[in-house]
């Protein structure tokens, strides 16, 4: 655990604001790195050090960062051999001086108020609250908003629920106390070494959630970019990575009751099934679906019915002309930029089954919370 002096060593630069380190791992990110850096530089919270870790890029990433850094002294470029996103983030954490660390993937965007709102939320709480996350929009290659991300939120001790719901939807949503990040060992680079990198964010989040309390700013302050070259587009790897992350987390936390363990395994298998299906890995999809059939047969029934309905709809569309479809102008989408207002929180859609499960898992979290000492301030 860091001493008080270590934790606050960067705050002297901004006497009225704690310093926040923005860590940006970048591998062949020349397409998006300028837009990403601009979104960090335009934060309304000024006390930033922006650390770009060039993870062995072979394109113009380093050159572009150096050009932008010439106009903003807060930007620092570190270059390392290619070791993966977890190792790159760890390099940034270790090189940082701030009390807080915020992670920003090299193709994502932030709303200008993101860091200001997160720091405000976390500094009101005791040190037992280790991190704060926000919601997000999914954006495309042109920064256009495709759809809102999940509206599910929870705060406090959320470990059992996070195993199931995965509230922190991407690697650019979290701001964490630097000493807490170091105390859990940072990000685990063994996933990339084993060829199943992709869910290191979830691994990090679960380690935090098992030991600390987590806050939320329930606004969409992140533009999470989906494109063919992104890590999340490798569906096979993402499915395998999620299964392994949850397996390791459950093994490290044997105090979880049987219901919470079974629920986490079931939720992760469903996620992996959809990833394997998108990867067109039929055998893996079926292997993953088999235990789901035992634990939640209704899921499989709904899957079959939905597939049949899509087949009927496809047949009906066969008689519809599509000759002029390509000539129709694409519907104009809003862009994720400085002008977009953060959206208010929508009520997530919950089935009665999911609502009951979350209530049981909340009770599990409350019981685990009671074993943490000293208790965090819930205000």
XYZ file of C-alpha atoms in Angstrom:
379
model
C 0.000 0.000 0.000
C 1.340 3.457 -0.874
C 2.023 6.001 1.814
C 0.056 9.246 1.959
C 3.052 11.097 0.523
C 3.309 8.722 -2.448
C -0.401 8.882 -3.170
C -0.413 12.691 -3.271
C 3.018 13.300 -4.776
C 1.615 14.775 -8.024
C -0.958 17.061 -6.400
C 1.566 19.843 -5.779
C 1.326 20.768 -9.461
C -2.335 21.739 -8.969
C -2.865 22.927 -5.408
C -6.643 22.892 -5.717
C -7.075 19.664 -7.719
C -5.718 16.128 -7.303
C -3.674 15.056 -10.315
C -5.234 12.451 -12.631
C -3.067 10.288 -14.880
C -4.700 9.405 -18.190
C -3.123 6.171 -19.442
C -3.572 5.459 -23.156
C -2.170 2.123 -24.437
C -1.611 2.434 -28.191
C -0.731 -0.239 -30.739
C -0.894 0.779 -34.407
C -3.469 3.396 -33.437
C -2.654 6.074 -36.017
C -6.221 6.085 -37.400
C -7.806 7.254 -34.160
C -5.062 8.422 -31.769
C -5.386 12.127 -32.658
C -9.141 12.156 -31.948
C -8.602 10.199 -28.746
C -5.895 12.548 -27.510
C -7.997 15.605 -28.326
C -10.856 14.242 -26.214
C -8.438 13.851 -23.274
C -6.910 17.301 -23.799
C -10.347 18.972 -23.890
C -11.381 17.742 -20.467
C -12.858 20.437 -18.236
C -10.667 18.970 -15.488
C -7.237 20.501 -16.098
C -5.027 18.643 -13.602
C -4.037 15.855 -15.975
C -0.913 14.020 -17.003
C -1.579 12.180 -20.270
C 0.656 9.140 -20.717
C 0.580 7.407 -24.090
C 2.261 3.993 -24.015
C 3.301 3.119 -27.557
C 3.111 -0.678 -27.415
C 5.518 -1.559 -30.235
C 3.538 0.146 -32.998
C 4.815 -0.198 -36.566
C 2.735 2.682 -37.987
C 2.840 6.453 -37.351
C 1.366 6.322 -33.835
C 4.495 7.593 -32.069
C 5.081 10.368 -34.614
C 1.511 11.638 -34.320
C 1.649 11.639 -30.523
C 4.935 13.551 -30.556
C 3.441 16.194 -32.853
C 0.442 16.717 -30.585
C 2.609 16.654 -27.435
C 4.538 19.635 -28.788
C 1.437 21.767 -28.158
C 0.484 20.324 -24.736
C 3.094 19.748 -22.038
C 0.769 17.360 -20.189
C 1.323 14.656 -22.838
C 4.149 12.166 -22.402
C 5.051 9.346 -24.793
C 6.549 6.073 -23.565
C 7.605 3.427 -26.087
C 7.969 -0.272 -25.289
C 8.196 -3.536 -27.253
C 4.799 -5.031 -28.069
C 3.617 -6.816 -24.923
C -0.151 -6.311 -25.000
C -2.642 -3.887 -23.518
C -2.305 -5.106 -19.902
C 1.465 -4.595 -19.812
C 1.087 -1.218 -21.530
C -1.420 -0.038 -18.933
C 0.855 -1.224 -16.122
C 3.727 0.763 -17.630
C 1.533 3.841 -17.606
C 0.378 3.301 -14.011
C 3.940 2.862 -12.772
C 5.126 5.977 -14.630
C 2.256 8.125 -13.368
C 2.374 10.660 -10.537
C -1.316 11.290 -9.982
C -3.536 10.276 -7.099
C -5.995 8.858 -9.632
C -5.557 6.935 -12.877
C -8.079 6.912 -15.736
C -7.754 4.504 -18.652
C -8.549 5.514 -22.215
C -8.237 3.111 -25.144
C -6.532 4.630 -28.178
C -9.678 4.470 -30.323
C -12.252 5.678 -27.786
C -13.519 9.165 -26.909
C -14.474 10.990 -23.714
C -17.106 13.617 -23.096
C -15.348 16.812 -21.883
C -16.848 16.543 -18.382
C -15.992 12.870 -17.737
C -12.958 13.272 -15.486
C -14.385 16.270 -13.637
C -17.532 14.349 -12.709
C -15.645 11.201 -11.726
C -13.157 13.030 -9.505
C -15.990 14.975 -7.872
C -17.859 11.733 -7.139
C -14.869 9.838 -5.739
C -13.318 12.598 -3.614
C -16.577 12.884 -1.651
C -16.133 9.289 -0.462
C -13.717 7.569 1.867
C -10.611 5.752 0.615
C -12.501 2.448 0.787
C -14.204 3.533 -2.415
C -11.493 2.630 -4.934
C -12.963 3.563 -8.306
C -15.794 5.168 -10.259
C -17.167 4.246 -13.678
C -19.508 5.844 -16.219
C -21.876 4.618 -18.920
C -21.128 4.791 -22.648
C -22.351 5.109 -26.201
C -21.213 2.702 -28.918
C -19.710 4.706 -31.790
C -18.462 3.835 -35.288
C -15.346 4.738 -37.282
C -16.721 8.241 -37.954
C -17.488 9.023 -34.280
C -21.212 8.566 -34.947
C -23.369 7.143 -32.179
C -24.686 3.721 -33.164
C -26.589 2.982 -29.960
C -26.437 3.533 -26.211
C -24.595 0.967 -24.131
C -26.147 -0.823 -21.183
C -28.108 1.201 -18.631
C -27.409 -1.217 -15.769
C -25.746 0.428 -12.764
C -24.864 -0.545 -9.213
C -22.708 1.076 -6.562
C -21.017 0.085 -3.336
C -19.874 -3.481 -2.889
C -20.865 -5.008 -6.240
C -18.586 -8.035 -6.685
C -21.225 -10.784 -6.979
C -23.418 -8.630 -9.231
C -20.522 -7.503 -11.417
C -19.634 -11.149 -12.065
C -23.052 -11.443 -13.664
C -23.926 -8.052 -15.151
C -20.474 -6.582 -15.892
C -21.510 -3.017 -15.160
C -18.248 -1.416 -16.313
C -18.810 -1.827 -20.026
C -15.365 -1.061 -21.473
C -11.771 -0.165 -20.719
C -12.291 3.597 -21.065
C -14.978 4.006 -18.395
C -13.002 3.594 -15.160
C -11.148 6.042 -12.927
C -9.312 4.386 -10.022
C -7.185 5.378 -7.059
C -3.593 4.720 -8.103
C -2.662 3.019 -4.830
C -5.612 0.626 -5.174
C -4.572 -0.261 -8.737
C -1.046 -1.049 -7.554
C -2.285 -2.988 -4.523
C -4.122 -5.520 -6.704
C -1.115 -5.930 -8.987
C -2.362 -3.856 -11.904
C -3.521 -5.625 -15.050
C -2.757 -9.314 -15.656
C -0.605 -9.747 -18.776
C -0.785 -13.558 -18.648
C -3.998 -13.555 -20.713
C -2.239 -12.028 -23.715
C 0.701 -14.387 -23.253
C -1.744 -17.314 -23.437
C -3.383 -15.924 -26.571
C -6.685 -15.075 -24.858
C -6.282 -11.365 -24.240
C -9.399 -9.234 -24.453
C -11.016 -9.289 -21.012
C -8.122 -7.983 -18.923
C -10.385 -5.036 -18.040
C -12.921 -7.384 -16.459
C -10.175 -9.204 -14.540
C -8.933 -5.882 -13.128
C -12.445 -4.733 -12.257
C -13.318 -7.962 -10.458
C -10.153 -7.787 -8.355
C -11.071 -4.230 -7.372
C -14.708 -5.128 -6.696
C -13.761 -8.077 -4.485
C -11.804 -5.791 -2.130
C -13.306 -2.321 -2.438
C -16.424 -0.268 -3.035
C -17.100 1.212 -6.476
C -19.038 4.364 -7.368
C -20.866 5.222 -10.595
C -21.618 8.417 -12.518
C -24.801 7.298 -14.337
C -24.233 9.318 -17.509
C -22.980 8.306 -20.966
C -19.579 9.995 -20.929
C -17.600 7.524 -23.074
C -17.686 6.884 -26.798
C -16.760 3.198 -27.080
C -15.678 2.542 -30.643
C -16.640 -0.660 -32.450
C -14.762 -1.354 -35.688
C -13.311 -4.402 -37.449
C -9.806 -3.858 -36.108
C -10.739 -3.477 -32.441
C -9.863 -6.103 -29.865
C -13.547 -6.696 -29.089
C -14.160 -7.666 -32.730
C -12.178 -10.891 -32.180
C -15.202 -12.780 -30.887
C -13.462 -16.128 -30.445
C -10.775 -14.631 -28.230
C -13.268 -12.533 -26.260
C -15.397 -15.577 -25.469
C -12.428 -17.639 -24.299
C -11.015 -14.733 -22.328
C -14.269 -14.076 -20.451
C -14.612 -17.724 -19.432
C -11.046 -17.784 -18.099
C -11.345 -14.454 -16.262
C -14.460 -15.574 -14.389
C -12.934 -19.013 -13.674
C -9.896 -17.383 -12.062
C -11.979 -14.878 -10.120
C -14.216 -17.577 -8.654
C -11.169 -19.656 -7.710
C -9.689 -16.639 -5.905
C -12.932 -15.970 -3.985
C -14.133 -19.305 -2.557
C -16.245 -17.462 0.039
C -18.951 -16.899 -2.580
C -22.095 -18.967 -1.939
C -23.017 -21.688 -4.413
C -25.866 -19.686 -5.937
C -23.606 -16.735 -6.797
C -20.995 -19.035 -8.310
C -23.546 -20.862 -10.456
C -25.137 -17.617 -11.565
C -21.779 -16.122 -12.601
C -20.821 -19.229 -14.563
C -24.190 -19.297 -16.301
C -24.047 -15.591 -17.263
C -20.498 -15.932 -18.602
C -21.357 -19.017 -20.622
C -24.198 -17.104 -22.272
C -21.835 -14.268 -23.149
C -19.280 -16.735 -24.522
C -21.981 -18.504 -26.528
C -22.922 -15.291 -28.323
C -19.255 -14.508 -28.979
C -18.564 -17.984 -30.383
C -21.695 -17.739 -32.486
C -20.570 -14.422 -33.978
C -17.183 -16.025 -34.637
C -19.055 -18.802 -36.530
C -17.510 -21.477 -34.307
C -20.415 -23.913 -34.358
C -18.767 -26.631 -32.276
C -17.739 -24.244 -29.500
C -21.192 -22.645 -29.556
C -22.887 -26.014 -29.095
C -20.451 -27.119 -26.394
C -21.138 -23.899 -24.486
C -24.888 -24.172 -25.024
C -25.136 -27.683 -23.550
C -24.665 -26.718 -19.863
C -26.879 -23.642 -20.416
C -29.666 -26.013 -21.453
C -29.458 -27.637 -18.020
C -29.268 -24.400 -16.027
C -31.688 -22.263 -18.055
C -33.724 -24.251 -20.610
C -35.908 -21.195 -21.271
C -32.860 -19.450 -22.776
C -32.487 -22.221 -25.353
C -36.226 -22.262 -26.111
C -36.182 -18.501 -26.729
C -33.119 -18.917 -28.924
C -34.865 -21.514 -31.107
C -38.064 -19.451 -31.356
C -36.148 -16.285 -32.289
C -34.208 -18.144 -34.956
C -37.428 -19.511 -36.407
C -39.005 -16.050 -36.412
C -35.992 -14.596 -38.216
C -36.293 -17.339 -40.822
C -39.937 -16.458 -41.471
C -39.099 -12.761 -41.742
C -36.318 -13.538 -44.192
C -38.676 -15.526 -46.392
C -41.189 -12.669 -46.394
C -38.475 -10.235 -47.449
C -37.469 -12.368 -50.435
C -40.375 -10.941 -52.393
C -39.481 -7.360 -51.562
C -37.452 -5.442 -54.093
C -34.110 -4.130 -52.853
C -32.963 -2.551 -56.079
C -33.185 1.004 -54.787
C -32.008 0.296 -51.265
C -28.399 1.205 -51.968
C -29.471 4.548 -53.456
C -31.256 5.652 -50.318
C -29.287 8.139 -48.201
C -28.011 6.845 -44.894
C -29.898 8.144 -41.886
C -27.989 10.979 -40.249
C -26.567 10.046 -36.874
C -25.451 12.260 -34.034
C -21.720 12.460 -33.424
C -20.023 11.887 -30.115
C -18.251 15.229 -29.757
C -17.908 18.244 -27.504
C -21.429 19.427 -28.265
C -23.320 16.277 -27.306
C -25.059 16.486 -23.963
C -24.604 13.532 -21.601
C -27.803 11.519 -21.592
C -29.882 10.876 -18.513
C -30.072 7.345 -17.225
C -32.760 5.204 -18.816
C -34.433 2.456 -16.861
C -32.860 -0.871 -17.909
C -35.168 -3.565 -19.175
C -35.413 -6.328 -16.586
C -37.323 -9.563 -16.786
C -38.863 -10.848 -13.559
C -36.265 -13.637 -13.571
C -33.375 -11.170 -13.847
C -34.871 -8.917 -11.189
C -35.104 -11.835 -8.747
C -31.549 -12.893 -9.532
C -30.162 -9.391 -8.966
C -32.025 -9.139 -5.648
C -30.448 -12.415 -4.493
C -27.014 -11.306 -5.672
C -27.447 -7.942 -3.932
C -28.084 -9.873 -0.733
C -24.875 -11.842 -1.349
C -22.964 -8.591 -1.816
C -24.474 -7.175 1.372
C -23.308 -10.215 3.327
C -19.800 -10.068 1.827
C -19.761 -6.323 2.488
C -20.387 -6.946 6.183
C -17.144 -8.931 6.386
C -15.050 -6.004 5.131
C -13.482 -3.952 7.893
C -13.557 -1.126 8.439
C -16.873 -0.356 6.831
C -16.928 2.252 4.058
C -18.888 5.457 4.385
C -22.095 4.972 2.367
C -22.790 8.658 1.988
